[in-house]
Amino acid sequence: MNSIYTKKTEGFDAVIGQEEAVRMVTQTIHAGRLPHAIMVCGPLGCGKLAFAMALAKYVCCTNPTSDNSCGECMSCRMAEKLEHPDIHYVFPVIRKKEGSSIVSDDWISEWRQRLKRSPYFTLADWCSDMGDPNKQPLIYTSESNEIQRKLSLKSAMGGYKVAIIWLPEKMNAECANKLLKLVEEPPEKTLFIMVSEEPENVLPTLAGRTQRINLVPIAQDILAQYLISKLGLTEADANDIARLSEGSVLQAMQNISLSDEEKACFDSFTTLMRQAWRRDIRSLKDWSEQMASRGRERHKIFLRYAARMNRENFMANFKKPDLNYMNHEEAAFAVRFAPFINERNVNGIEELIEEAIVHIEQNVNPKMVFFDLAVRMIVLIKNR
């Protein structure tokens, strides 16, 4: 996953579209009601880790404003470099070498590199950083001892000691139970910030000791503006991507990275439908051979795309833009094409595509699969 940053932003300014959560937590801090354990939740890609990092920086700042860290004090500068001695990170890891204990600090260099690129990433991204995307990382029992050791030390900067725990649902049971005891009787001026994608899978007694902060999907206009200002996207492209991304920076980045593939899918889909309408068997045979040359994974990407376009064009007939998730090219094609997808053929087309996906997964000859799809599409597309 590529970084979304082109320049550095400070504290809560690096958190996209979560103004209400920022307002709530900063007011709580100024009222002297900061809990000692917080769990940040919300949909994937809404900025939970960025929020946790900004919160840690804020509580450690020696000269905060009413709604952000100063960005200038020694504490802020060290936090920005990910070198603050009182801000500790805990995260799922894999074993580096057999027989060794497993703690987050084994991978702290790779972790810092990841955070410096962007705090918006997935567990799969992190597994790739550790060099083994097939292993299941965990937070092991030895980590609880390490957390206790670090938090028992005197604050190096004289303020809060903070433990940011990314994905507490990945703790093994023994680690979670040991951490529970520490959360129940925390050292003075200690803050636990847990960042969870699956709070329902966190040890219930541990989750029950935290105050939950729920982040929300990022508003479409805010995400679009962010893509324009940070990535230099055109307004049209940014609005298209934001609309398709369901309030998620991660989904937006995926949509951007897949744009070339989606363009290829769009071109293949329009060619299929136009030639099917014309009953041009020779062209459809050429199309099926060209599709067959792409490779199985790209076959499935196209077929899923075609299934989505089938549904989108059917919904376009209802003239309710809020029900559609097409970019401007797809929408322009749908103006004339959508009437050809109706209640008489929408289910048949969906079943035909699903059958093709099954055949591709079963390693049926792709030339046969796509030619069969194309020829049968003639009958369905003519069924108006």
Short mmCIF file of C-alpha atoms in Angstrom, two decimals:
data_model
loop_
_atom_site.label_atom_id
_atom_site.label_comp_id
_atom_site.label_asym_id
_atom_site.label_seq_id
_atom_site.Cartn_x
_atom_site.Cartn_y
_atom_site.Cartn_z
CA MET A 1 0.00 0.00 0.00
CA ASN A 2 1.48 3.34 -1.02
CA SER A 3 1.81 6.24 1.38
CA ILE A 4 -0.94 8.82 1.20
CA TYR A 5 1.26 11.62 2.43
CA THR A 6 3.07 14.21 0.33
CA LYS A 7 3.89 16.46 3.31
CA LYS A 8 3.87 15.97 7.06
CA THR A 9 0.87 16.98 9.12
CA GLU A 10 0.84 17.54 12.85
CA GLY A 11 -1.08 15.73 15.57
CA PHE A 12 -4.83 15.60 15.07
CA ASP A 13 -4.45 17.39 11.72
CA ALA A 14 -3.14 14.06 10.39
CA VAL A 15 -6.47 12.43 11.28
CA ILE A 16 -8.91 12.74 8.39
CA GLY A 17 -12.57 13.51 8.97
CA GLN A 18 -12.86 12.68 12.69
CA GLU A 19 -13.49 16.17 14.07
CA GLU A 20 -16.24 15.07 16.46
CA ALA A 21 -14.06 12.39 18.09
CA VAL A 22 -11.17 14.86 18.38
CA ARG A 23 -13.43 17.47 19.95
CA MET A 24 -14.83 14.95 22.42
CA VAL A 25 -11.47 13.57 23.56
CA THR A 26 -9.74 16.96 23.87
CA GLN A 27 -12.63 18.33 25.91
CA THR A 28 -12.46 15.25 28.14
CA ILE A 29 -8.75 15.83 28.71
CA HIS A 30 -9.20 19.51 29.55
CA ALA A 31 -11.98 18.61 31.97
CA GLY A 32 -9.56 16.29 33.79
CA ARG A 33 -11.58 13.18 32.97
CA LEU A 34 -9.12 11.28 30.79
CA PRO A 35 -9.64 7.53 31.39
CA HIS A 36 -6.58 5.35 31.82
CA ALA A 37 -7.64 2.93 29.08
CA ILE A 38 -9.26 3.75 25.72
CA MET A 39 -10.29 1.51 22.86
CA VAL A 40 -10.47 3.18 19.44
CA CYS A 41 -12.86 1.39 17.10
CA GLY A 42 -14.42 2.04 13.71
CA PRO A 43 -14.49 0.76 10.13
CA LEU A 44 -11.31 -0.22 8.32
CA GLY A 45 -9.42 2.76 6.94
CA CYS A 46 -11.10 5.47 9.01
CA GLY A 47 -7.88 6.48 10.80
CA LYS A 48 -7.90 4.65 14.13
CA LEU A 49 -4.13 4.28 14.44
CA ALA A 50 -3.56 7.86 13.27
CA PHE A 51 -6.03 8.98 15.96
CA ALA A 52 -4.25 6.93 18.64
CA MET A 53 -0.87 8.36 17.67
CA ALA A 54 -2.23 11.91 17.71
CA LEU A 55 -3.85 11.33 21.11
CA ALA A 56 -0.60 9.99 22.58
CA LYS A 57 1.27 12.98 21.22
CA TYR A 58 -1.37 15.35 22.65
CA VAL A 59 -1.32 13.99 26.20
CA CYS A 60 2.50 14.07 26.22
CA CYS A 61 2.77 17.58 24.74
CA THR A 62 4.13 20.18 27.17
CA ASN A 63 2.38 23.11 25.48
CA PRO A 64 -0.88 21.86 23.90
CA THR A 65 -3.58 24.09 22.46
CA SER A 66 -7.25 23.45 23.18
CA ASP A 67 -7.50 21.00 20.30
CA ASN A 68 -4.02 19.89 19.23
CA SER A 69 -0.43 19.30 20.26
CA CYS A 70 1.96 22.20 19.72
CA GLY A 71 4.29 20.37 17.35
CA GLU A 72 7.26 22.37 18.66
CA CYS A 73 8.15 21.10 22.13
CA MET A 74 10.75 18.38 22.68
CA SER A 75 8.01 15.85 23.41
CA CYS A 76 6.21 16.58 20.12
CA ARG A 77 9.40 16.46 18.09
CA MET A 78 10.35 13.10 19.57
CA ALA A 79 6.85 11.72 19.05
CA GLU A 80 6.93 12.87 15.43
CA LYS A 81 10.18 10.96 14.92
CA LEU A 82 8.65 7.90 16.67
CA GLU A 83 11.42 8.12 19.26
CA HIS A 84 9.47 9.31 22.31
CA PRO A 85 10.77 7.34 25.32
CA ASP A 86 7.34 7.35 27.00
CA ILE A 87 5.23 6.29 24.00
CA HIS A 88 5.42 2.52 23.55
CA TYR A 89 4.00 0.50 20.65
CA VAL A 90 2.61 -3.02 20.90
CA PHE A 91 1.55 -4.88 17.75
CA PRO A 92 1.21 -8.41 16.34
CA VAL A 93 4.48 -10.00 15.23
CA ILE A 94 5.94 -13.23 13.95
CA ARG A 95 8.97 -15.01 15.42
CA LYS A 96 12.26 -13.78 13.97
CA LYS A 97 14.25 -16.82 15.05
CA GLU A 98 13.39 -20.10 16.70
CA GLY A 99 13.73 -20.32 20.46
CA SER A 100 13.64 -16.57 21.07
CA SER A 101 10.97 -14.72 22.98
CA ILE A 102 8.63 -12.75 20.75
CA VAL A 103 7.99 -9.08 21.46
CA SER A 104 7.11 -6.03 19.39
CA ASP A 105 10.55 -4.51 19.81
CA ASP A 106 11.95 -7.32 17.64
CA TRP A 107 10.31 -5.50 14.72
CA ILE A 108 10.41 -1.90 15.95
CA SER A 109 12.63 -0.71 13.08
CA GLU A 110 10.22 -2.09 10.46
CA TRP A 111 7.27 -0.71 12.45
CA ARG A 112 8.71 2.80 12.50
CA GLN A 113 9.37 2.64 8.77
CA ARG A 114 5.76 1.62 8.20
CA LEU A 115 4.37 4.43 10.37
CA LYS A 116 6.62 6.99 8.70
CA ARG A 117 5.13 6.01 5.36
CA SER A 118 1.57 6.26 6.65
CA PRO A 119 -0.51 5.22 9.69
CA TYR A 120 -3.17 3.96 7.27
CA PHE A 121 -2.41 0.31 6.53
CA THR A 122 -3.76 -3.21 6.99
CA LEU A 123 -2.55 -6.26 8.86
CA ALA A 124 -1.70 -7.78 5.46
CA ASP A 125 0.51 -4.76 4.71
CA TRP A 126 2.29 -5.25 8.03
CA CYS A 127 2.78 -8.97 7.39
CA SER A 128 4.41 -8.11 4.07
CA ASP A 129 6.72 -5.69 5.89
CA MET A 130 7.78 -8.56 8.16
CA GLY A 131 8.59 -10.63 5.09
CA ASP A 132 6.04 -13.42 5.45
CA PRO A 133 2.48 -12.59 4.34
CA ASN A 134 1.38 -16.18 4.94
CA LYS A 135 2.10 -16.32 8.69
CA GLN A 136 -0.44 -15.33 11.32
CA PRO A 137 1.08 -12.67 13.62
CA LEU A 138 0.10 -12.54 17.28
CA ILE A 139 0.79 -10.57 20.45
CA TYR A 140 2.45 -13.19 22.64
CA THR A 141 2.63 -13.72 26.41
CA SER A 142 6.15 -12.30 26.60
CA GLU A 143 4.73 -8.96 25.45
CA SER A 144 2.71 -8.50 28.64
CA ASN A 145 5.89 -8.77 30.70
CA GLU A 146 7.56 -6.21 28.44
CA ILE A 147 4.63 -3.79 28.76
CA GLN A 148 4.69 -4.11 32.53
CA ARG A 149 8.45 -3.52 32.62
CA LYS A 150 8.27 -0.40 30.46
CA LEU A 151 5.32 1.16 32.26
CA SER A 152 6.83 0.53 35.69
CA LEU A 153 9.74 2.81 34.83
CA LYS A 154 9.69 6.48 35.72
CA SER A 155 8.52 8.75 32.91
CA ALA A 156 11.57 9.94 30.99
CA MET A 157 9.89 13.22 30.02
CA GLY A 158 8.04 13.75 33.28
CA GLY A 159 4.56 13.35 31.81
CA TYR A 160 2.31 10.49 30.74
CA LYS A 161 3.50 7.03 29.81
CA VAL A 162 1.46 5.70 26.89
CA ALA A 163 1.06 2.20 25.46
CA ILE A 164 -0.50 2.11 21.99
CA ILE A 165 -1.72 -1.44 21.40
CA TRP A 166 -2.57 -2.10 17.76
CA LEU A 167 -5.02 -5.00 17.28
CA PRO A 168 -5.50 -6.23 20.86
CA GLU A 169 -7.73 -8.96 19.42
CA LYS A 170 -4.49 -10.63 18.29
CA MET A 171 -3.31 -11.19 21.88
CA ASN A 172 -3.14 -14.76 23.04
CA ALA A 173 -5.26 -15.51 26.11
CA GLU A 174 -2.41 -15.46 28.63
CA CYS A 175 -1.14 -12.11 27.41
CA ALA A 176 -4.64 -10.60 27.49
CA ASN A 177 -5.23 -11.80 31.04
CA LYS A 178 -1.90 -10.42 32.24
CA LEU A 179 -2.61 -7.11 30.56
CA LEU A 180 -6.03 -7.04 32.23
CA LYS A 181 -4.39 -7.04 35.65
CA LEU A 182 -2.18 -4.14 34.62
CA VAL A 183 -5.14 -2.17 33.25
CA GLU A 184 -7.09 -2.81 36.45
CA GLU A 185 -4.26 -1.36 38.57
CA PRO A 186 -2.30 0.94 36.26
CA PRO A 187 0.77 2.90 37.31
CA GLU A 188 0.19 6.60 37.89
CA LYS A 189 -0.18 8.81 34.77
CA THR A 190 -0.37 5.82 32.45
CA LEU A 191 -2.59 5.67 29.37
CA PHE A 192 -3.47 2.55 27.36
CA ILE A 193 -4.76 3.23 23.85
CA MET A 194 -6.01 0.10 22.10
CA VAL A 195 -6.76 0.20 18.38
CA SER A 196 -9.13 -2.57 17.34
CA GLU A 197 -10.57 -3.74 14.04
CA GLU A 198 -12.57 -6.49 15.77
CA PRO A 199 -13.48 -5.31 19.29
CA GLU A 200 -15.85 -8.25 19.66
CA ASN A 201 -12.79 -10.53 19.65
CA VAL A 202 -10.95 -8.70 22.43
CA LEU A 203 -11.04 -10.43 25.84
CA PRO A 204 -14.43 -9.16 27.14
CA THR A 205 -13.16 -8.34 30.63
CA LEU A 206 -10.29 -6.35 29.09
CA ALA A 207 -12.57 -4.50 26.67
CA GLY A 208 -14.90 -3.76 29.56
CA ARG A 209 -12.13 -1.84 31.33
CA THR A 210 -11.73 0.61 28.46
CA GLN A 211 -13.66 3.67 27.36
CA ARG A 212 -14.63 3.17 23.75
CA ILE A 213 -14.20 5.85 21.09
CA ASN A 214 -15.99 5.02 17.86
CA LEU A 215 -14.65 6.67 14.73
CA VAL A 216 -16.91 7.03 11.70
CA PRO A 217 -16.48 6.56 7.94
CA ILE A 218 -14.85 9.63 6.43
CA ALA A 219 -17.36 11.92 4.71
CA GLN A 220 -17.19 11.70 0.93
CA ASP A 221 -16.44 15.39 0.38
CA ILE A 222 -13.67 15.39 3.02
CA LEU A 223 -12.05 12.28 1.54
CA ALA A 224 -12.27 13.74 -1.97
CA GLN A 225 -10.67 17.00 -0.87
CA TYR A 226 -7.94 15.05 0.87
CA LEU A 227 -7.18 13.09 -2.30
CA ILE A 228 -7.00 16.34 -4.26
CA SER A 229 -4.73 18.16 -1.81
CA LYS A 230 -2.43 15.26 -0.90
CA LEU A 231 -2.25 13.24 -4.11
CA GLY A 232 -2.98 15.87 -6.75
CA LEU A 233 -5.97 14.01 -8.19
CA THR A 234 -8.36 15.93 -10.40
CA GLU A 235 -11.65 16.88 -8.81
CA ALA A 236 -13.56 14.41 -11.01
CA ASP A 237 -11.23 11.50 -10.21
CA ALA A 238 -11.14 12.35 -6.50
CA ASN A 239 -14.94 12.49 -6.31
CA ASP A 240 -15.25 9.18 -8.18
CA ILE A 241 -12.76 7.44 -5.90
CA ALA A 242 -14.21 8.94 -2.71
CA ARG A 243 -17.70 7.86 -3.72
CA LEU A 244 -16.56 4.28 -4.28
CA SER A 245 -14.45 4.11 -1.11
CA GLU A 246 -17.16 4.02 1.58
CA GLY A 247 -15.36 6.47 3.84
CA SER A 248 -12.09 4.51 3.92
CA VAL A 249 -8.63 5.87 3.09
CA LEU A 250 -7.46 2.29 2.57
CA GLN A 251 -10.26 1.59 0.10
CA ALA A 252 -9.48 4.85 -1.68
CA MET A 253 -5.85 3.84 -2.06
CA GLN A 254 -6.90 0.43 -3.33
CA ASN A 255 -9.26 2.04 -5.83
CA ILE A 256 -6.44 4.27 -7.07
CA SER A 257 -4.01 1.37 -7.40
CA LEU A 258 -6.60 -0.68 -9.27
CA SER A 259 -7.57 2.12 -11.63
CA ASP A 260 -5.54 0.71 -14.56
CA GLU A 261 -7.00 -2.75 -14.04
CA GLU A 262 -10.51 -1.34 -13.74
CA LYS A 263 -10.01 0.61 -16.98
CA ALA A 264 -9.06 -2.65 -18.69
CA CYS A 265 -12.14 -4.30 -17.18
CA PHE A 266 -14.36 -1.44 -18.32
CA ASP A 267 -13.05 -1.67 -21.89
CA SER A 268 -13.53 -5.45 -21.94
CA PHE A 269 -17.04 -5.17 -20.52
CA THR A 270 -18.20 -2.56 -23.04
CA THR A 271 -16.69 -4.56 -25.91
CA LEU A 272 -18.49 -7.71 -24.75
CA MET A 273 -21.85 -6.00 -24.47
CA ARG A 274 -21.61 -4.13 -27.78
CA GLN A 275 -20.53 -7.20 -29.74
CA ALA A 276 -23.16 -9.35 -28.03
CA TRP A 277 -25.84 -6.86 -29.05
CA ARG A 278 -24.56 -6.94 -32.64
CA ARG A 279 -24.41 -10.77 -32.56
CA ASP A 280 -20.89 -10.52 -33.96
CA ILE A 281 -19.67 -14.06 -33.33
CA ARG A 282 -16.28 -13.52 -34.96
CA SER A 283 -15.56 -10.47 -32.78
CA LEU A 284 -16.78 -12.32 -29.69
CA LYS A 285 -14.42 -15.19 -30.49
CA ASP A 286 -11.53 -12.72 -30.75
CA TRP A 287 -12.66 -11.14 -27.47
CA SER A 288 -12.74 -14.50 -25.68
CA GLU A 289 -9.22 -15.36 -26.87
CA GLN A 290 -7.92 -11.98 -25.74
CA MET A 291 -9.56 -12.46 -22.33
CA ALA A 292 -8.15 -15.98 -22.00
CA SER A 293 -4.60 -14.66 -22.33
CA ARG A 294 -4.80 -12.55 -19.14
CA GLY A 295 -4.31 -15.19 -16.44
CA ARG A 296 -6.71 -16.69 -13.93
CA GLU A 297 -6.59 -13.97 -11.26
CA ARG A 298 -7.32 -11.28 -13.82
CA HIS A 299 -10.11 -13.48 -15.19
CA LYS A 300 -11.79 -13.41 -11.79
CA ILE A 301 -11.21 -9.68 -11.38
CA PHE A 302 -12.97 -9.05 -14.69
CA LEU A 303 -15.88 -11.37 -13.94
CA ARG A 304 -16.48 -9.74 -10.55
CA TYR A 305 -16.32 -6.37 -12.25
CA ALA A 306 -18.84 -7.53 -14.86
CA ALA A 307 -21.16 -8.73 -12.09
CA ARG A 308 -20.93 -5.32 -10.43
CA MET A 309 -21.63 -3.52 -13.71
CA ASN A 310 -24.66 -5.75 -14.25
CA ARG A 311 -26.08 -4.69 -10.88
CA GLU A 312 -25.08 -1.03 -11.28
CA ASN A 313 -26.75 -0.73 -14.68
CA PHE A 314 -29.90 -2.38 -13.42
CA MET A 315 -30.06 0.08 -10.50
CA ALA A 316 -29.38 3.02 -12.84
CA ASN A 317 -32.83 2.50 -14.34
CA PHE A 318 -34.38 3.72 -11.08
CA LYS A 319 -32.80 7.18 -11.58
CA LYS A 320 -31.58 7.42 -7.98
CA PRO A 321 -27.89 8.43 -7.99
CA ASP A 322 -27.44 7.55 -4.32
CA LEU A 323 -28.00 3.89 -5.24
CA ASN A 324 -25.21 3.86 -7.82
CA TYR A 325 -21.45 3.55 -7.38
CA MET A 326 -20.07 4.12 -10.86
CA ASN A 327 -17.29 6.44 -11.95
CA HIS A 328 -17.95 9.05 -14.63
CA GLU A 329 -16.90 6.77 -17.52
CA GLU A 330 -19.11 3.94 -16.30
CA ALA A 331 -22.00 6.32 -15.70
CA ALA A 332 -21.65 7.78 -19.20
CA PHE A 333 -21.81 4.28 -20.70
CA ALA A 334 -24.82 3.45 -18.51
CA VAL A 335 -26.87 6.32 -19.97
CA ARG A 336 -27.47 4.26 -23.12
CA PHE A 337 -26.70 0.76 -21.86
CA ALA A 338 -28.73 0.58 -18.61
CA PRO A 339 -32.12 0.04 -20.35
CA PHE A 340 -30.75 -3.24 -21.72
CA ILE A 341 -30.40 -4.60 -18.15
CA ASN A 342 -33.85 -5.14 -16.70
CA GLU A 343 -35.94 -7.45 -14.57
CA ARG A 344 -36.15 -9.98 -17.43
CA ASN A 345 -32.41 -10.58 -17.74
CA VAL A 346 -30.55 -9.16 -14.71
CA ASN A 347 -30.72 -12.43 -12.76
CA GLY A 348 -29.81 -14.52 -15.79
CA ILE A 349 -26.73 -12.41 -16.48
CA GLU A 350 -25.68 -12.63 -12.84
CA GLU A 351 -26.04 -16.42 -12.86
CA LEU A 352 -24.08 -16.66 -16.12
CA ILE A 353 -21.19 -14.65 -14.66
CA GLU A 354 -21.20 -16.63 -11.41
CA GLU A 355 -21.07 -19.86 -13.42
CA ALA A 356 -18.06 -18.53 -15.33
CA ILE A 357 -16.29 -17.69 -12.06
CA VAL A 358 -16.84 -21.25 -10.82
CA HIS A 359 -15.47 -22.67 -14.08
CA ILE A 360 -12.38 -20.46 -13.92
CA GLU A 361 -11.74 -21.59 -10.34
CA GLN A 362 -12.08 -25.20 -11.51
CA ASN A 363 -9.41 -24.61 -14.19
CA VAL A 364 -11.76 -25.08 -17.13
CA ASN A 365 -10.16 -23.89 -20.38
CA PRO A 366 -10.61 -20.08 -20.25
CA LYS A 367 -11.15 -19.77 -24.02
CA MET A 368 -14.16 -22.08 -23.67
CA VAL A 369 -15.41 -20.25 -20.56
CA PHE A 370 -15.30 -16.78 -22.11
CA PHE A 371 -16.62 -17.83 -25.52
CA ASP A 372 -19.51 -19.64 -23.83
CA LEU A 373 -20.16 -16.53 -21.74
CA ALA A 374 -20.11 -14.29 -24.81
CA VAL A 375 -22.43 -16.43 -26.94
CA ARG A 376 -24.97 -16.91 -24.16
CA MET A 377 -24.82 -13.17 -23.44
CA ILE A 378 -26.28 -12.56 -26.92
CA VAL A 379 -29.55 -14.20 -25.91
CA LEU A 380 -29.71 -12.47 -22.53
CA ILE A 381 -28.87 -8.97 -23.75
CA LYS A 382 -31.51 -9.24 -26.47
CA ASN A 383 -34.13 -10.17 -23.88
CA ARG A 384 -35.46 -6.65 -23.36
#
